[in-house]
Short mmCIF file of C-alpha atoms in Angstrom, two decimals:
data_model
loop_
_atom_site.label_atom_id
_atom_site.label_comp_id
_atom_site.label_asym_id
_atom_site.label_seq_id
_atom_site.Cartn_x
_atom_site.Cartn_y
_atom_site.Cartn_z
CA MET U 1 92.45 133.94 50.82
CA ALA U 2 89.78 132.16 52.84
CA LYS U 3 88.90 128.50 53.20
CA ILE U 4 85.28 127.71 52.33
CA LEU U 5 83.54 124.45 53.24
CA PHE U 6 81.16 123.09 50.59
CA VAL U 7 78.80 120.52 52.16
CA LEU U 8 77.31 118.21 49.54
CA THR U 9 74.86 115.35 49.54
CA GLY U 10 76.09 111.79 49.41
CA ALA U 11 72.73 110.47 48.15
CA ASP U 12 72.31 109.36 44.54
CA THR U 13 68.58 108.61 44.94
CA TRP U 14 65.64 110.39 46.53
CA THR U 15 62.91 108.15 47.94
CA LEU U 16 59.49 109.19 46.68
CA ALA U 17 56.22 108.80 48.58
CA ASP U 18 55.51 105.41 46.99
CA GLY U 19 58.98 104.13 47.89
CA THR U 20 60.39 104.55 44.38
CA PRO U 21 64.04 105.62 44.29
CA HIS U 22 64.37 108.69 42.05
CA PRO U 23 67.88 109.22 40.65
CA THR U 24 69.40 112.41 42.02
CA GLY U 25 72.52 113.90 43.63
CA PHE U 26 73.77 117.49 43.72
CA TRP U 27 72.73 119.96 41.01
CA ALA U 28 75.71 120.77 38.79
CA GLU U 29 75.07 124.50 38.38
CA GLU U 30 74.67 125.01 42.12
CA PHE U 31 78.13 123.59 42.76
CA ALA U 32 80.00 124.73 39.66
CA VAL U 33 78.99 128.40 39.59
CA PRO U 34 79.90 129.19 43.23
CA TYR U 35 82.97 126.95 42.93
CA GLU U 36 84.30 128.87 39.95
CA ALA U 37 83.49 132.22 41.57
CA ALA U 38 85.25 131.31 44.81
CA LYS U 39 88.27 129.92 42.98
CA ALA U 40 88.50 133.02 40.79
CA ALA U 41 88.53 135.14 43.97
CA GLY U 42 91.49 133.13 45.24
CA HIS U 43 89.73 131.13 47.92
CA GLU U 44 90.39 127.53 48.93
CA ILE U 45 87.52 125.04 48.84
CA VAL U 46 87.06 121.84 50.80
CA VAL U 47 84.16 119.47 50.03
CA ALA U 48 82.55 117.48 52.83
CA THR U 49 79.90 114.76 52.63
CA PRO U 50 78.26 112.33 55.05
CA GLY U 51 80.69 109.45 55.43
CA GLY U 52 83.20 111.10 53.11
CA VAL U 53 81.59 109.52 50.03
CA VAL U 54 82.27 111.09 46.63
CA PRO U 55 79.23 113.30 46.00
CA PRO U 56 77.12 112.10 43.06
CA VAL U 57 76.02 114.63 40.47
CA ASP U 58 72.40 114.56 39.34
CA LYS U 59 72.96 113.51 35.74
CA GLY U 60 69.85 115.42 34.71
CA SER U 61 71.55 118.65 35.76
CA LEU U 62 74.15 118.14 33.02
CA ALA U 63 71.51 118.06 30.28
CA PRO U 64 71.75 120.77 27.57
CA GLU U 65 68.34 122.23 28.45
CA PHE U 66 69.59 123.16 31.95
CA ASN U 67 72.88 124.61 30.75
CA GLY U 68 71.96 126.87 27.86
CA GLY U 69 72.71 124.24 25.24
CA GLN U 70 75.23 121.49 24.61
CA GLU U 71 78.27 123.76 24.77
CA GLY U 72 77.24 124.99 28.22
CA ALA U 73 76.57 121.45 29.37
CA ASP U 74 80.00 120.35 28.20
CA LYS U 75 81.70 123.24 29.99
CA ARG U 76 79.84 122.50 33.22
CA ALA U 77 80.83 118.84 33.03
CA GLU U 78 84.44 119.92 32.51
CA VAL U 79 84.35 122.03 35.69
CA LEU U 80 83.13 119.04 37.67
CA ALA U 81 85.69 116.73 36.12
CA ALA U 82 88.51 119.15 36.90
CA SER U 83 87.50 119.63 40.53
CA ALA U 84 89.89 117.61 42.68
CA GLU U 85 87.86 118.65 45.72
CA LEU U 86 84.84 116.68 44.49
CA LYS U 87 86.93 113.55 44.11
CA HIS U 88 88.48 113.79 47.58
CA PRO U 89 85.83 114.92 50.06
CA VAL U 90 86.40 114.98 53.80
CA THR U 91 84.04 113.25 56.22
CA LEU U 92 81.39 115.60 57.55
CA SER U 93 81.73 114.30 61.12
CA GLU U 94 85.42 115.24 61.15
CA VAL U 95 84.88 118.88 60.10
CA ASP U 96 86.12 121.55 62.52
CA LEU U 97 84.26 124.80 61.85
CA ALA U 98 87.23 126.76 63.21
CA ASP U 99 89.16 125.79 60.07
CA TYR U 100 86.72 127.58 57.74
CA ALA U 101 85.72 131.17 57.05
CA ALA U 102 82.36 130.26 55.47
CA VAL U 103 80.07 127.33 54.74
CA PHE U 104 78.05 126.67 51.58
CA TYR U 105 75.36 124.07 50.83
CA PRO U 106 74.37 123.51 47.17
CA GLY U 107 71.15 121.69 46.37
CA GLY U 108 69.72 119.07 44.09
CA HIS U 109 67.17 116.61 45.48
CA GLY U 110 69.96 114.70 47.23
CA PRO U 111 69.83 116.83 50.42
CA MET U 112 66.13 115.95 50.73
CA GLU U 113 67.27 112.33 51.25
CA ASP U 114 70.29 112.56 53.54
CA LEU U 115 71.15 116.04 54.82
CA ALA U 116 67.55 116.73 55.89
CA VAL U 117 67.97 114.09 58.61
CA ASN U 118 71.73 114.22 59.19
CA ALA U 119 72.51 115.21 62.80
CA GLU U 120 76.17 116.00 62.07
CA SER U 121 75.15 118.43 59.35
CA GLY U 122 72.52 119.89 61.67
CA GLU U 123 75.14 120.52 64.35
CA LEU U 124 77.44 122.18 61.81
CA LEU U 125 74.63 124.45 60.59
CA THR U 126 73.68 125.39 64.15
CA ALA U 127 77.30 126.20 64.99
CA THR U 128 77.87 128.17 61.79
CA LEU U 129 74.76 130.27 62.32
CA ALA U 130 75.82 131.03 65.90
CA SER U 131 79.39 131.84 64.85
CA GLY U 132 78.38 134.70 62.58
CA LYS U 133 80.41 133.23 59.72
CA PRO U 134 78.74 133.47 56.30
CA LEU U 135 76.39 130.54 55.69
CA ALA U 136 75.09 130.22 52.12
CA VAL U 137 72.46 127.68 51.05
CA VAL U 138 70.72 127.32 47.69
CA CYS U 139 67.68 125.59 46.14
CA HIS U 140 67.06 122.23 47.87
CA GLY U 141 70.10 122.80 50.09
CA PRO U 142 67.85 124.35 52.78
CA ALA U 143 66.48 120.85 53.39
CA ALA U 144 69.57 120.47 55.57
CA LEU U 145 68.23 123.20 57.88
CA LEU U 146 65.52 120.77 59.01
CA ALA U 147 68.13 118.74 60.92
CA ALA U 148 69.39 121.72 62.96
CA THR U 149 68.51 121.87 66.66
CA GLY U 150 69.53 124.53 69.15
CA ALA U 151 70.39 124.01 72.82
CA ASP U 152 66.77 124.73 73.75
CA GLY U 153 65.50 122.03 71.38
CA THR U 154 64.07 124.42 68.82
CA ASN U 155 65.27 124.96 65.27
CA PRO U 156 67.74 127.89 65.22
CA PHE U 157 66.53 128.99 61.78
CA ALA U 158 63.03 129.75 63.07
CA GLY U 159 62.30 133.42 62.53
CA TYR U 160 64.96 133.87 59.84
CA ARG U 161 64.03 135.29 56.46
CA LEU U 162 65.04 132.74 53.87
CA THR U 163 64.11 131.09 50.61
CA GLY U 164 64.52 127.78 48.84
CA PHE U 165 62.96 125.70 46.07
CA THR U 166 59.27 126.54 46.13
CA ASN U 167 56.17 124.36 45.98
CA ALA U 168 55.33 126.03 42.66
CA GLU U 169 58.71 125.09 41.21
CA GLU U 170 58.38 121.52 42.49
CA ARG U 171 54.95 121.29 40.84
CA GLN U 172 56.22 122.71 37.56
CA GLY U 173 59.16 120.31 37.73
CA GLY U 174 56.68 117.43 37.90
CA LEU U 175 57.68 115.91 41.24
CA ALA U 176 55.47 117.68 43.81
CA ASP U 177 52.72 115.03 43.67
CA LYS U 178 55.29 112.24 44.08
CA ALA U 179 57.26 113.70 46.99
CA LYS U 180 56.91 112.62 50.62
CA TRP U 181 57.08 116.28 51.61
CA LEU U 182 57.79 119.65 50.06
CA LEU U 183 60.67 121.86 51.12
CA GLN U 184 58.74 125.12 51.31
CA ASP U 185 56.10 123.50 53.55
CA ARG U 186 58.71 122.14 55.96
CA LEU U 187 60.62 125.42 56.21
CA VAL U 188 57.39 127.27 56.97
CA GLU U 189 56.50 124.62 59.57
CA LEU U 190 59.78 125.11 61.42
CA GLY U 191 58.98 128.80 61.75
CA ALA U 192 61.11 130.33 59.01
CA ASP U 193 59.94 133.49 57.26
CA PHE U 194 59.89 131.94 53.79
CA ARG U 195 60.19 134.41 50.91
CA GLU U 196 58.78 133.04 47.66
CA GLY U 197 59.84 134.66 44.40
CA GLU U 198 58.80 134.04 40.82
CA PRO U 199 59.38 130.44 39.70
CA TRP U 200 62.82 129.87 38.15
CA ALA U 201 63.86 133.55 38.50
CA PRO U 202 66.95 134.40 40.56
CA GLN U 203 66.12 135.33 44.15
CA VAL U 204 68.49 135.73 47.09
CA VAL U 205 67.46 136.48 50.66
CA VAL U 206 70.02 137.68 53.22
CA ASP U 207 69.22 137.73 56.94
CA ARG U 208 72.16 138.34 59.27
CA ASN U 209 74.85 135.80 58.25
CA LEU U 210 72.40 133.52 56.42
CA ILE U 211 72.36 133.76 52.61
CA THR U 212 69.76 131.69 50.76
CA GLY U 213 68.91 131.27 47.08
CA GLN U 214 65.62 130.00 45.70
CA ASN U 215 66.66 127.88 42.72
CA PRO U 216 69.54 126.97 40.37
CA ALA U 217 69.31 130.37 38.68
CA SER U 218 70.11 131.99 42.04
CA SER U 219 73.50 130.26 42.32
CA ALA U 220 75.56 133.12 40.88
CA ALA U 221 73.92 135.75 43.07
CA VAL U 222 74.33 133.58 46.17
CA ALA U 223 78.02 133.20 45.36
CA GLN U 224 78.36 136.98 44.96
CA GLU U 225 76.75 137.58 48.36
CA LEU U 226 78.97 134.97 49.98
CA LEU U 227 82.12 136.48 48.52
CA ARG U 228 80.97 139.97 49.54
CA ALA U 229 80.43 138.74 53.09
CA LEU U 230 83.98 137.37 53.14
CA GLY U 231 85.24 140.78 52.13
#
């Protein structure tokens, strides 16, 4: 049994370009699917957030249309409700990487608000990458990579093959024109080798110990790669 750190957003709104607060949080599928997979494999999970706040779920992610119907939505909500880890997160600044075998960042637009500029998260990501421990990140979770800085002042994820929520998906989701910035653009700017797959189709990119998934549909495959890396 391994202990896996899930780092979640603490933001319940995402500030759009015009200053409007857009309701958000973490995306239910991106937490619940890897959570259930890791639990089924016998692993322990600890949730961490900035300031130790209870992570808010994006209520839109519990809608029937994103969960294969009402029954699926109800089941996903039940997983979240039954997760004691979500209700009792640890404070990100107090995390000791030595205590964990792997680190996982789910998405939702929340990370675009807080984790993208959170230095403590950036330090954790930098340390995890350097440690060789499995580091899995999905959808908008890679926004957190923007806050990582190596000892030489450059972003340690430059040159890595990775993926994340694409500009095309943001456009089709209706928020690209309202956003201050787009995730794919920023990841390319930092020097990452961004791999764009078909919109909304599962895509996972593995480069060394970094495992990234493009969108919510990639959550299951990301979890499988993470568990495989843990052996």
